[in-house]
GROMACS .gro file of C-alpha atoms in nm:
model
  272
    1MET     CA    1   0.523  -2.375   3.897
    2LEU     CA    2   0.796  -2.255   3.661
    3GLY     CA    3   0.627  -2.437   3.373
    4LEU     CA    4   0.299  -2.261   3.445
    5LEU     CA    5   0.477  -1.924   3.455
    6LEU     CA    6   0.639  -1.991   3.118
    7LEU     CA    7   0.301  -2.083   2.969
    8GLN     CA    8   0.151  -1.759   3.100
    9VAL     CA    9   0.433  -1.554   2.949
   10LEU     CA   10   0.392  -1.737   2.617
   11ALA     CA   11   0.016  -1.675   2.617
   12SER     CA   12   0.065  -1.305   2.681
   13CYS     CA   13   0.311  -1.280   2.393
   14LEU     CA   14   0.073  -1.454   2.155
   15TRP     CA   15  -0.200  -1.202   2.243
   16LEU     CA   16   0.022  -0.921   2.122
   17GLY     CA   17   0.072  -0.840   1.758
   18HIS     CA   18   0.412  -0.755   1.618
   19SER     CA   19   0.389  -0.431   1.422
   20GLU     CA   20   0.726  -0.351   1.279
   21VAL     CA   21   0.829  -0.006   1.160
   22VAL     CA   22   1.054  -0.078   0.861
   23THR     CA   23   1.280   0.130   0.639
   24THR     CA   24   1.101   0.036   0.317
   25PHE     CA   25   0.822  -0.187   0.191
   26LYS     CA   26   1.044  -0.293  -0.099
   27THR     CA   27   1.210  -0.554   0.120
   28SER     CA   28   0.951  -0.612   0.396
   29CYS     CA   29   0.593  -0.754   0.390
   30THR     CA   30   0.589  -0.732   0.010
   31GLN     CA   31   0.325  -1.007  -0.014
   32PHE     CA   32   0.046  -0.750   0.029
   33PHE     CA   33   0.139  -0.566  -0.291
   34TYR     CA   34   0.063  -0.683  -0.643
   35ALA     CA   35   0.386  -0.805  -0.807
   36GLN     CA   36   0.551  -0.737  -0.468
   37THR     CA   37   0.568  -0.371  -0.567
   38PRO     CA   38   0.453  -0.099  -0.323
   39PRO     CA   39   0.251   0.186  -0.474
   40LEU     CA   40   0.394   0.525  -0.557
   41VAL     CA   41   0.185   0.784  -0.374
   42ASP     CA   42   0.375   1.114  -0.376
   43THR     CA   43   0.216   1.302  -0.086
   44HIS     CA   44   0.530   1.508  -0.010
   45LEU     CA   45   0.545   1.357   0.338
   46GLN     CA   46   0.850   1.434   0.547
   47ASN     CA   47   0.771   1.209   0.841
   48ALA     CA   48   0.605   0.891   0.712
   49ALA     CA   49   0.639   0.549   0.875
   50SER     CA   50   0.620   0.219   0.687
   51ILE     CA   51   0.455  -0.035   0.917
   52CYS     CA   52   0.436  -0.411   0.862
   53GLN     CA   53   0.130  -0.498   1.070
   54VAL     CA   54   0.183  -0.836   1.232
   55TYR     CA   55  -0.031  -1.021   1.482
   56ALA     CA   56   0.034  -1.356   1.652
   57ASN     CA   57   0.367  -1.388   1.469
   58LYS     CA   58   0.217  -1.344   1.122
   59TYR     CA   59   0.212  -1.049   0.883
   60ARG     CA   60  -0.149  -0.931   0.829
   61PHE     CA   61  -0.125  -0.611   0.617
   62ALA     CA   62   0.093  -0.306   0.553
   63THR     CA   63   0.036   0.062   0.637
   64LEU     CA   64   0.205   0.385   0.533
   65TYR     CA   65   0.146   0.622   0.825
   66ASP     CA   66   0.161   1.003   0.840
   67ARG     CA   67   0.314   1.077   1.180
   68ASN     CA   68   0.248   1.451   1.156
   69ARG     CA   69  -0.124   1.431   1.077
   70ARG     CA   70  -0.160   1.107   1.277
   71ILE     CA   71  -0.356   0.921   1.009
   72PRO     CA   72  -0.260   0.645   0.765
   73VAL     CA   73  -0.194   0.738   0.403
   74TYR     CA   74  -0.297   0.389   0.297
   75SER     CA   75  -0.322   0.028   0.410
   76ALA     CA   76  -0.249  -0.254   0.166
   77TYR     CA   77  -0.384  -0.606   0.209
   78LYS     CA   78  -0.517  -0.919   0.042
   79TYR     CA   79  -0.894  -0.952   0.036
   80GLN     CA   80  -0.968  -1.274   0.229
   81PRO     CA   81  -1.312  -1.252   0.390
   82GLY     CA   82  -1.397  -1.507   0.655
   83ASN     CA   83  -1.575  -1.562   0.983
   84GLY     CA   84  -1.461  -1.392   1.298
   85SER     CA   85  -1.542  -1.143   1.571
   86ARG     CA   86  -1.458  -0.777   1.628
   87SER     CA   87  -1.190  -0.681   1.878
   88ASP     CA   88  -1.283  -0.503   2.200
   89SER     CA   89  -0.936  -0.344   2.226
   90TRP     CA   90  -0.763  -0.067   2.034
   91PHE     CA   91  -0.389  -0.082   1.977
   92VAL     CA   92  -0.108   0.166   1.910
   93GLU     CA   93   0.244   0.127   1.772
   94PRO     CA   94   0.526   0.116   2.033
   95GLN     CA   95   0.799   0.180   1.775
   96LEU     CA   96   0.640   0.514   1.687
   97VAL     CA   97   0.711   0.612   2.049
   98ASN     CA   98   1.068   0.483   2.055
   99LYS     CA   99   1.242   0.280   1.786
  100ASP     CA  100   1.404   0.067   2.057
  101TYR     CA  101   1.070  -0.044   2.201
  102ARG     CA  102   0.953  -0.392   2.114
  103LYS     CA  103   0.767  -0.454   1.788
  104ASP     CA  104   0.449  -0.569   1.959
  105MET     CA  105   0.124  -0.392   1.878
  106GLN     CA  106  -0.003  -0.304   2.227
  107THR     CA  107  -0.273  -0.112   2.409
  108GLU     CA  108  -0.181   0.226   2.553
  109ASP     CA  109  -0.216   0.097   2.909
  110SER     CA  110   0.022  -0.189   2.836
  111ILE     CA  111   0.289   0.046   2.699
  112ILE     CA  112   0.247   0.287   2.989
  113ARG     CA  113   0.301   0.007   3.240
  114GLN     CA  114   0.587  -0.159   3.056
  115TYR     CA  115   0.792   0.152   2.980
  116ASN     CA  116   0.679   0.383   3.261
  117THR     CA  117   0.566   0.639   3.004
  118SER     CA  118   0.248   0.842   2.946
  119ALA     CA  119  -0.035   0.872   2.696
  120LYS     CA  120   0.103   1.214   2.603
  121GLU     CA  121   0.438   1.060   2.510
  122ILE     CA  122   0.271   0.778   2.314
  123GLY     CA  123   0.065   1.029   2.119
  124LYS     CA  124   0.349   1.250   1.997
  125LYS     CA  125   0.365   1.075   1.658
  126GLN     CA  126   0.038   0.880   1.643
  127ALA     CA  127  -0.326   0.895   1.737
  128ILE     CA  128  -0.434   0.767   2.076
  129ASP     CA  129  -0.771   0.646   2.200
  130ASN     CA  130  -0.863   0.982   2.353
  131ASP     CA  131  -0.842   1.151   2.010
  132TYR     CA  132  -1.139   0.943   1.896
  133MET     CA  133  -1.355   0.978   2.206
  134ASN     CA  134  -1.693   1.154   2.184
  135LEU     CA  135  -1.662   1.259   1.818
  136THR     CA  136  -1.968   1.407   1.649
  137ASN     CA  137  -2.074   1.246   1.319
  138LEU     CA  138  -1.737   1.073   1.281
  139ASP     CA  139  -1.651   0.703   1.313
  140ARG     CA  140  -1.324   0.518   1.351
  141GLY     CA  141  -1.295   0.422   0.987
  142HIS     CA  142  -1.081   0.119   0.901
  143LEU     CA  143  -0.872   0.142   0.586
  144CYS     CA  144  -0.807  -0.231   0.606
  145PRO     CA  145  -1.151  -0.344   0.727
  146SER     CA  146  -1.189  -0.631   0.969
  147SER     CA  147  -1.461  -0.784   0.748
  148HIS     CA  148  -1.204  -0.837   0.471
  149GLN     CA  149  -0.990  -1.059   0.695
  150ILE     CA  150  -1.004  -1.435   0.718
  151ASP     CA  151  -1.002  -1.513   1.093
  152ASP     CA  152  -1.013  -1.368   1.445
  153ASP     CA  153  -0.640  -1.289   1.463
  154SER     CA  154  -0.641  -1.113   1.127
  155ARG     CA  155  -0.949  -0.914   1.224
  156THR     CA  156  -0.801  -0.816   1.560
  157ALA     CA  157  -0.490  -0.684   1.385
  158THR     CA  158  -0.699  -0.423   1.202
  159PHE     CA  159  -0.793  -0.258   1.533
  160THR     CA  160  -0.478  -0.052   1.552
  161LEU     CA  161  -0.521   0.325   1.539
  162THR     CA  162  -0.247   0.333   1.274
  163ASN     CA  163  -0.513   0.179   1.043
  164ILE     CA  164  -0.789   0.425   1.137
  165VAL     CA  165  -0.908   0.764   1.007
  166PRO     CA  166  -1.191   0.989   1.125
  167GLN     CA  167  -1.456   0.892   0.870
  168ASP     CA  168  -1.795   1.052   0.818
  169ARG     CA  169  -2.037   0.833   1.015
  170THR     CA  170  -2.308   0.814   0.751
  171LEU     CA  171  -2.055   0.736   0.478
  172ASN     CA  172  -1.886   0.469   0.689
  173GLN     CA  173  -2.210   0.294   0.783
  174HIS     CA  174  -2.383   0.314   0.447
  175ALA     CA  175  -2.225   0.389   0.106
  176TRP     CA  176  -1.867   0.293   0.199
  177ARG     CA  177  -1.986  -0.018   0.378
  178GLU     CA  178  -2.180  -0.116   0.066
  179TYR     CA  179  -1.863  -0.068  -0.139
  180GLU     CA  180  -1.668  -0.293   0.099
  181GLU     CA  181  -1.940  -0.559   0.091
  182GLY     CA  182  -1.944  -0.544  -0.289
  183MET     CA  183  -1.584  -0.662  -0.301
  184MET     CA  184  -1.701  -1.023  -0.278
  185GLN     CA  185  -1.895  -1.007  -0.605
  186LYS     CA  186  -1.614  -0.824  -0.784
  187SER     CA  187  -1.361  -1.083  -0.663
  188ARG     CA  188  -1.574  -1.387  -0.743
  189ASP     CA  189  -1.327  -1.544  -0.990
  190CYS     CA  190  -1.003  -1.402  -0.849
  191THR     CA  191  -0.738  -1.622  -0.692
  192THR     CA  192  -0.604  -1.314  -0.511
  193THR     CA  193  -0.741  -0.962  -0.486
  194TYR     CA  194  -0.483  -0.704  -0.382
  195VAL     CA  195  -0.639  -0.397  -0.221
  196ILE     CA  196  -0.500  -0.055  -0.133
  197THR     CA  197  -0.730   0.177   0.061
  198GLY     CA  198  -0.621   0.527   0.151
  199ALA     CA  199  -0.713   0.873   0.271
  200VAL     CA  200  -0.634   1.219   0.139
  201HIS     CA  201  -0.555   1.460   0.421
  202GLY     CA  202  -0.800   1.744   0.473
  203ASN     CA  203  -0.789   2.095   0.620
  204THR     CA  204  -0.954   2.026   0.956
  205ASN     CA  205  -0.880   1.819   1.265
  206VAL     CA  206  -1.079   1.637   1.532
  207PRO     CA  207  -1.157   1.843   1.847
  208SER     CA  208  -0.830   1.741   2.016
  209GLY     CA  209  -0.656   1.926   1.731
  210ARG     CA  210  -0.413   1.638   1.685
  211VAL     CA  211  -0.569   1.410   1.420
  212ASN     CA  212  -0.646   1.520   1.067
  213ILE     CA  213  -0.991   1.462   0.916
  214PRO     CA  214  -0.941   1.336   0.558
  215SER     CA  215  -1.108   1.515   0.269
  216HIS     CA  216  -1.146   1.192   0.069
  217ILE     CA  217  -1.138   0.814   0.122
  218TRP     CA  218  -1.030   0.601  -0.174
  219SER     CA  219  -0.970   0.238  -0.263
  220ALA     CA  220  -0.823   0.037  -0.551
  221ALA     CA  221  -0.811  -0.334  -0.622
  222CYS     CA  222  -0.620  -0.566  -0.855
  223CYS     CA  223  -0.781  -0.905  -0.929
  224VAL     CA  224  -0.539  -1.186  -1.018
  225LYS     CA  225  -0.620  -1.541  -1.129
  226GLY     CA  226  -0.319  -1.764  -1.088
  227LYS     CA  227  -0.043  -1.526  -1.193
  228LYS     CA  228  -0.247  -1.339  -1.452
  229PRO     CA  229  -0.416  -1.007  -1.368
  230LEU     CA  230  -0.780  -1.014  -1.478
  231ARG     CA  231  -0.907  -0.665  -1.397
  232SER     CA  232  -0.875  -0.367  -1.168
  233TRP     CA  233  -1.111  -0.107  -1.026
  234GLY     CA  234  -1.119   0.196  -0.802
  235ALA     CA  235  -1.349   0.407  -0.588
  236ILE     CA  236  -1.341   0.741  -0.410
  237ALA     CA  237  -1.569   0.931  -0.175
  238LYS     CA  238  -1.571   1.279  -0.027
  239ASN     CA  239  -1.551   1.241   0.347
  240ASN     CA  240  -1.861   1.451   0.409
  241GLU     CA  241  -2.099   1.289   0.159
  242ASN     CA  242  -2.269   0.950   0.151
  243ILE     CA  243  -2.166   0.885  -0.210
  244VAL     CA  244  -1.902   0.647  -0.346
  245GLN     CA  245  -1.790   0.700  -0.705
  246ASN     CA  246  -1.674   0.385  -0.882
  247LEU     CA  247  -1.388   0.452  -1.124
  248THR     CA  248  -1.138   0.281  -1.345
  249LEU     CA  249  -0.794   0.246  -1.191
  250GLY     CA  250  -0.653   0.504  -1.435
  251ARG     CA  251  -0.920   0.762  -1.351
  252LEU     CA  252  -0.866   0.712  -0.979
  253GLU     CA  253  -0.491   0.763  -1.016
  254LYS     CA  254  -0.545   1.085  -1.212
  255TRP     CA  255  -0.788   1.213  -0.949
  256LEU     CA  256  -0.545   1.132  -0.670
  257GLU     CA  257  -0.260   1.305  -0.852
  258LYS     CA  258  -0.463   1.626  -0.843
  259LEU     CA  259  -0.557   1.584  -0.478
  260TYR     CA  260  -0.204   1.496  -0.365
  261ASN     CA  261  -0.036   1.726  -0.617
  262GLY     CA  262   0.207   1.446  -0.694
  263ALA     CA  263   0.257   1.127  -0.893
  264VAL     CA  264   0.038   0.824  -0.812
  265ILE     CA  265   0.091   0.469  -0.942
  266LEU     CA  266  -0.110   0.219  -0.738
  267PHE     CA  267  -0.030  -0.113  -0.907
  268ASN     CA  268   0.269  -0.235  -1.104
  269ASN     CA  269   0.198  -0.211  -1.481
  270SER     CA  270  -0.153  -0.086  -1.393
  271CYS     CA  271  -0.250  -0.444  -1.297
  272THR     CA  272  -0.232  -0.559  -1.658
   0.00000   0.00000   0.00000
């Protein structure tokens, strides 16, 4: 009987991800950044959280999260498309509620039961499921998309609201989806493709008033063969138009510097 109980506890732990809020990406989950160097994106944030997104005891991707606007600034990952299914659950980050809570990526209900807390408390520094309910013409837009992940566990890990922004529905389901699907052709001779996808905060919020609607969605990639960078590219879209503009990495960085009003360096040595 005790053995069965231990197996049940182990199974429940494996279902949870381990999303760790860290002090800096320079020493944690660096494998998702080209040359193990996190990007410089000067957004003048005063309350950002660096999150190493882990699921089933394995790092999956990294996210810089704006706790005030309750949207990610960017998610960084390796492009590794594979077969798998979409998750039916949405997760939140316990350590954004209390730094002493466990690292496990959990559902709101699970955190409420475990810590005798409330959805209101969970949502003080992050989006919660209710923020995304019944939105008009807006989708839950993944910055690290599930389709770019290699297996079920990796895909499930992307269904955390710390990886989600309110994205224009038409853009998400058409032009941006086409951009994401086009990554396979662009990465055809790459050993590793490092991707950073981000959002520029806008001037409006979802109806709850708690989650910012980005003005732009952007993405950049660095293609590496062996240890040698082959090429890079970028893209950006206004979050109210079904148009994706493909750019050089340098042009994207210049555009983002104007939008963020700060320095932007996405890849070490410009992926060269």
